[in-house]
mmCIF file of N, CA and C and ligand atoms in Angstrom:
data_model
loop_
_atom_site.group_PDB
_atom_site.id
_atom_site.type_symbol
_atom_site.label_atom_id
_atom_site.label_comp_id
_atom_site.label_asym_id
_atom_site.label_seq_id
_atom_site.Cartn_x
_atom_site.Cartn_y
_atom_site.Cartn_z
ATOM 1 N N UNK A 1266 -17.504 0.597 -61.116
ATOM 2 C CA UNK A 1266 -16.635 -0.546 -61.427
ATOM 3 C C UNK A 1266 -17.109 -1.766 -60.648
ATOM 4 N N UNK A 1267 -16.937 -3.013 -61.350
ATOM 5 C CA UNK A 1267 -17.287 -3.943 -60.626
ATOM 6 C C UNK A 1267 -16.346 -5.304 -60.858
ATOM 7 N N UNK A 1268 -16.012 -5.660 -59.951
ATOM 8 C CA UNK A 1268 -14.864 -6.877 -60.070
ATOM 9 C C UNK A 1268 -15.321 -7.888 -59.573
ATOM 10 N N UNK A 1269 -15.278 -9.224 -60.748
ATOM 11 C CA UNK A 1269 -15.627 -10.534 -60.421
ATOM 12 C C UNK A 1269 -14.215 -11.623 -60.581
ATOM 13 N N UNK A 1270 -14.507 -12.670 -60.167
ATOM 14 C CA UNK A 1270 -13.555 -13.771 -59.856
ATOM 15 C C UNK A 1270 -14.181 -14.968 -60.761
ATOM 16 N N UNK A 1271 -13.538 -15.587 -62.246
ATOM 17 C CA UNK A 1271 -14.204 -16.908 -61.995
ATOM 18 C C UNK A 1271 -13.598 -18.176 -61.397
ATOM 19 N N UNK A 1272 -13.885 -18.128 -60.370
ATOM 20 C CA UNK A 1272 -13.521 -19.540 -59.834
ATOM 21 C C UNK A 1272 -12.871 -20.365 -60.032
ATOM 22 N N UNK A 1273 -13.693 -21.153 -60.997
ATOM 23 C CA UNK A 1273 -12.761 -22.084 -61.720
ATOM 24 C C UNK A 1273 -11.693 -22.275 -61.941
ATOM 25 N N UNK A 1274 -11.209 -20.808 -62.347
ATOM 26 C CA UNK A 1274 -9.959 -21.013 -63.032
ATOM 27 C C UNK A 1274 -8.861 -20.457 -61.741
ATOM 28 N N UNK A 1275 -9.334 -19.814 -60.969
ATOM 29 C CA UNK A 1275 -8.692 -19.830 -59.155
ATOM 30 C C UNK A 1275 -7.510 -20.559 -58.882
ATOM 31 N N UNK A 1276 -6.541 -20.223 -58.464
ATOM 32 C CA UNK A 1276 -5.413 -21.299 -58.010
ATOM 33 C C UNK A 1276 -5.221 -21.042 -56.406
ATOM 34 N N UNK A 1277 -6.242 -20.335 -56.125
ATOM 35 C CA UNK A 1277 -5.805 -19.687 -54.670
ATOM 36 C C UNK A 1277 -4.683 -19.054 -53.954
ATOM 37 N N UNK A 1278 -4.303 -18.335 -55.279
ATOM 38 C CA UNK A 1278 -2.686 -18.265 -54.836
ATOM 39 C C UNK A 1278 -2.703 -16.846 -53.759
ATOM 40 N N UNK A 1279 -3.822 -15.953 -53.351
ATOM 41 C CA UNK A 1279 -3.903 -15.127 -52.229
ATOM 42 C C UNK A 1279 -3.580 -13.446 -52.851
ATOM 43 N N UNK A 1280 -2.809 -13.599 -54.327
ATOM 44 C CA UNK A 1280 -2.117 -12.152 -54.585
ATOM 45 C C UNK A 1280 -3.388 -11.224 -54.479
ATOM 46 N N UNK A 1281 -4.498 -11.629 -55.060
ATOM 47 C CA UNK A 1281 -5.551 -10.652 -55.155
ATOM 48 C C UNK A 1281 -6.036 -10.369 -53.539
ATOM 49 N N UNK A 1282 -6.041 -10.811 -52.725
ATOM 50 C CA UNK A 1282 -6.246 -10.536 -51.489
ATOM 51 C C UNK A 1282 -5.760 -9.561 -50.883
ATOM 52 N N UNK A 1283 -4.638 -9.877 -51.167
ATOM 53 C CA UNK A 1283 -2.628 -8.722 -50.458
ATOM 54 C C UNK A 1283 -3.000 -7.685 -50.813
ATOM 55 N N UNK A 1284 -2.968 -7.574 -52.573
ATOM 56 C CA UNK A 1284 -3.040 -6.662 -53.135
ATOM 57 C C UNK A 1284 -4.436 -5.629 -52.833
ATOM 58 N N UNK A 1285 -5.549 -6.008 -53.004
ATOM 59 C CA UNK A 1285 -6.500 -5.576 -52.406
ATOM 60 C C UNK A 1285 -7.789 -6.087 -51.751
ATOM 61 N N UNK A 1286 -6.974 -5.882 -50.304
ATOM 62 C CA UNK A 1286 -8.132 -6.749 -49.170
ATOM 63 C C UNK A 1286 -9.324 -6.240 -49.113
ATOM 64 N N UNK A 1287 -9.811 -5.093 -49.564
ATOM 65 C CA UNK A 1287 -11.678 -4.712 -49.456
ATOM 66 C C UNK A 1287 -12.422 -4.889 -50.474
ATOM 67 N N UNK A 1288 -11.222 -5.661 -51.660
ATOM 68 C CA UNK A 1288 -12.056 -6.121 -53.008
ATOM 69 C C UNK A 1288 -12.091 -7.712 -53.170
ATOM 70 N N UNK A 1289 -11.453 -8.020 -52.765
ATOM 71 C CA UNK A 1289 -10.843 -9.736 -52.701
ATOM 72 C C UNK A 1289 -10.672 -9.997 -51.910
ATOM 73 N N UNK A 1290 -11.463 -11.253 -51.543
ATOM 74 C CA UNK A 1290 -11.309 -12.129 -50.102
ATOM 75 C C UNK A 1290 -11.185 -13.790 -50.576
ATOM 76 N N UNK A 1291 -10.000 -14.407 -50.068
ATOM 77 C CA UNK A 1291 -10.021 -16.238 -49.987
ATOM 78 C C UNK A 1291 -11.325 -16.684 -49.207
ATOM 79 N N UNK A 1292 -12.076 -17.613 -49.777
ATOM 80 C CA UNK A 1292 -12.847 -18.430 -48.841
ATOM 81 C C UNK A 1292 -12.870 -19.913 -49.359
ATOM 82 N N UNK A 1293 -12.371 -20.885 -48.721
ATOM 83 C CA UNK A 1293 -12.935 -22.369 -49.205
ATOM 84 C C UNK A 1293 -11.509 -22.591 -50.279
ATOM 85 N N UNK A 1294 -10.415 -21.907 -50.810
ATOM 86 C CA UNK A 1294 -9.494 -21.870 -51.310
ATOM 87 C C UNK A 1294 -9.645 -21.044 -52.614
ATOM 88 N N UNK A 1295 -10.657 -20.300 -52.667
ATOM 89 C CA UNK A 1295 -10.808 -19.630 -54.163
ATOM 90 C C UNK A 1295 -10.929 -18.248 -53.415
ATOM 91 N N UNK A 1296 -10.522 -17.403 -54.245
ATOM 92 C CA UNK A 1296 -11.289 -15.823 -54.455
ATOM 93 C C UNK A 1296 -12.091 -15.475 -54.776
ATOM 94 N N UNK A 1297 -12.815 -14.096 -53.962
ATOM 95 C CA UNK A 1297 -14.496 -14.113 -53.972
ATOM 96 C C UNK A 1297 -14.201 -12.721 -54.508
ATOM 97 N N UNK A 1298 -14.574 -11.916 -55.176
ATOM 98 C CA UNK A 1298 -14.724 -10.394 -55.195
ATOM 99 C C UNK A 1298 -16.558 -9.980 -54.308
ATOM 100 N N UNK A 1299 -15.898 -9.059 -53.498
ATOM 101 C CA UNK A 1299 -17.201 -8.449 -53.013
ATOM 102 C C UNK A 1299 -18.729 -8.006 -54.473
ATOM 103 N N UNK A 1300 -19.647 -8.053 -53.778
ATOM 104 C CA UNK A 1300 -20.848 -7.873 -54.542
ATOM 105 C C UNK A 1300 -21.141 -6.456 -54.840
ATOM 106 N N UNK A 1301 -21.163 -5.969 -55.974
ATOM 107 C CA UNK A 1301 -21.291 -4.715 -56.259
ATOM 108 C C UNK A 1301 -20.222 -3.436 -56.642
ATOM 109 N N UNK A 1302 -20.506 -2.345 -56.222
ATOM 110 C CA UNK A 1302 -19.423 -1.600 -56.934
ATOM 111 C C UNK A 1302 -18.451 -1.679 -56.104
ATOM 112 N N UNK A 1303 -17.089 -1.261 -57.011
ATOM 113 C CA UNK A 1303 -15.570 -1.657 -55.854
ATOM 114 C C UNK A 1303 -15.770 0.027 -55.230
ATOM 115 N N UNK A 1304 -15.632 0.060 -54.309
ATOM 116 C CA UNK A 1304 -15.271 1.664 -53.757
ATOM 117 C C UNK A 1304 -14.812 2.791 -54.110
ATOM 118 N N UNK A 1305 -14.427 3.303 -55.052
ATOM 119 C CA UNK A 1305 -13.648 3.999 -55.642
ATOM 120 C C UNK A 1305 -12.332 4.406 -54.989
ATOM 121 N N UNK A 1306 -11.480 4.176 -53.938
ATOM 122 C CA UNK A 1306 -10.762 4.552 -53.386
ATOM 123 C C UNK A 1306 -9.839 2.855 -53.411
ATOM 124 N N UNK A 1307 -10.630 2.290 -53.842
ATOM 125 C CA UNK A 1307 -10.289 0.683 -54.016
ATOM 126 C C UNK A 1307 -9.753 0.417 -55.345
ATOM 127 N N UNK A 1308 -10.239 1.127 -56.460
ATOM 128 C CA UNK A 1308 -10.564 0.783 -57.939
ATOM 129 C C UNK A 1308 -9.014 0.166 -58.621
ATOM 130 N N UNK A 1309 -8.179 1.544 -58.119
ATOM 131 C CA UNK A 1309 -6.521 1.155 -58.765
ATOM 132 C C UNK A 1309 -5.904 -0.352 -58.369
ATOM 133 N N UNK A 1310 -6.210 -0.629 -57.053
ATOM 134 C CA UNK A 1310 -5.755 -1.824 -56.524
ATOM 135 C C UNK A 1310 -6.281 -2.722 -56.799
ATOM 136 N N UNK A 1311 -7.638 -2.474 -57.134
ATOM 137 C CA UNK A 1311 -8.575 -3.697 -58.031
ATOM 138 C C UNK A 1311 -8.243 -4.115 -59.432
ATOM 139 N N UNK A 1312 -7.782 -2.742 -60.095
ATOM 140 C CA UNK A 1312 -7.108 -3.058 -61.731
ATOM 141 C C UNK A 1312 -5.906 -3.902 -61.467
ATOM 142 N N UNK A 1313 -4.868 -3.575 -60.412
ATOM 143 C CA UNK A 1313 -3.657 -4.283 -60.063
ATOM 144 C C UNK A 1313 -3.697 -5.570 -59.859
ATOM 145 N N UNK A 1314 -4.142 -6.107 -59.130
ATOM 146 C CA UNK A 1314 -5.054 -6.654 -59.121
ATOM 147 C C UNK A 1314 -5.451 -8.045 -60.109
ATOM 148 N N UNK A 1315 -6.247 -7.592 -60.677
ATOM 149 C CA UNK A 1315 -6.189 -8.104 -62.074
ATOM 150 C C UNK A 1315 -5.621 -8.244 -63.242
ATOM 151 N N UNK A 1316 -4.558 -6.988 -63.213
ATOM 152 C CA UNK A 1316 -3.110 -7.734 -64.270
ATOM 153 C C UNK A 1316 -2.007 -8.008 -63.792
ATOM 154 N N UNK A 1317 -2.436 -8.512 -62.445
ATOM 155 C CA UNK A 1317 -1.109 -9.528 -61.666
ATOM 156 C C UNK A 1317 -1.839 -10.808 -61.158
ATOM 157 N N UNK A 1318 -2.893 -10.937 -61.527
ATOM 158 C CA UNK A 1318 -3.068 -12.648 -61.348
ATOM 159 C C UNK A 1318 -2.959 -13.603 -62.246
ATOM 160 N N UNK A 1319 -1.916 -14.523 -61.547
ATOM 161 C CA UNK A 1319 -1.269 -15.244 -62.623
ATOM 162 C C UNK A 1319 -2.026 -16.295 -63.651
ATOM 163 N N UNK A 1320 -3.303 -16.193 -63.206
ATOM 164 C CA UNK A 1320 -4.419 -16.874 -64.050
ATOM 165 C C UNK A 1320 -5.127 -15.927 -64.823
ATOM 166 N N UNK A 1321 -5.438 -15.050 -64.585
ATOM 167 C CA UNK A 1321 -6.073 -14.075 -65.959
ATOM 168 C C UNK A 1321 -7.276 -14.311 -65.496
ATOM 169 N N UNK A 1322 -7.971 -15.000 -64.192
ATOM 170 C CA UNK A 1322 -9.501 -14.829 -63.720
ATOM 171 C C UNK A 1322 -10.268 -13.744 -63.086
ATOM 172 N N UNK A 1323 -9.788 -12.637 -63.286
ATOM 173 C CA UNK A 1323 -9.764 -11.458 -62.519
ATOM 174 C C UNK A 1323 -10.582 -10.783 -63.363
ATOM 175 N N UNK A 1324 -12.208 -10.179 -63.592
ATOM 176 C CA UNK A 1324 -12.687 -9.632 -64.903
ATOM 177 C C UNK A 1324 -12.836 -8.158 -63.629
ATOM 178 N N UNK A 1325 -13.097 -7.052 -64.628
ATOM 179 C CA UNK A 1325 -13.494 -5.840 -64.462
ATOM 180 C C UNK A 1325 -14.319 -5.086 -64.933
ATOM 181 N N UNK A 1326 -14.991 -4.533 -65.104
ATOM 182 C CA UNK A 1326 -16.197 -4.347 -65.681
ATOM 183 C C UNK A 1326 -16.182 -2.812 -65.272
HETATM 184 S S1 LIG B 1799 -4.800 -13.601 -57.847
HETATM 185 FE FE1 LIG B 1799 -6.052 -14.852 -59.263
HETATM 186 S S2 LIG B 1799 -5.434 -16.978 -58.857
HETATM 187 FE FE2 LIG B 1799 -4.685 -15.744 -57.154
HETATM 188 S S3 LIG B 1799 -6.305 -15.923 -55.592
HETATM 189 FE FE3 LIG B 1799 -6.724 -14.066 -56.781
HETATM 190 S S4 LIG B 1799 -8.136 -14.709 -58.428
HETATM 191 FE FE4 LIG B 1799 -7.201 -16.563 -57.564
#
């Protein structure tokens, strides 16, 4: 699995962080998803994740 952020569309609002801090990190006011595969022990909180950000910038792969 691999989880990206696009930027752009970012509001910095932090939920993806809370929700899962070893997949999502704030820097500069946007969300970064780490490079590569999410951990597997990470994955559920990474889907969460992504259908609780209130922008829909959250992809999964
Ligand atoms: S939940 Fe969405 S809008 Fe909020 S910081 Fe994360 S990627 Fe950005």
């Amino acid at each position: 699995m691999i989880a990206s952020v696009d930027q752009s569309g970012c509001i910095g609002c932090g939920m993806c962080e809370q929700t899962a801090p070893e997949v999502f990190q704030l820097q500069g006011g946007t969300a970064q998803a780490i490079s590569g595969e999410v951990p597997p022990h990470c994955e559920e909180a990474a889907k969460e994740a992504a259908a609780n950000c209130p922008v829909s910038v959250i992809h999964i792969d």
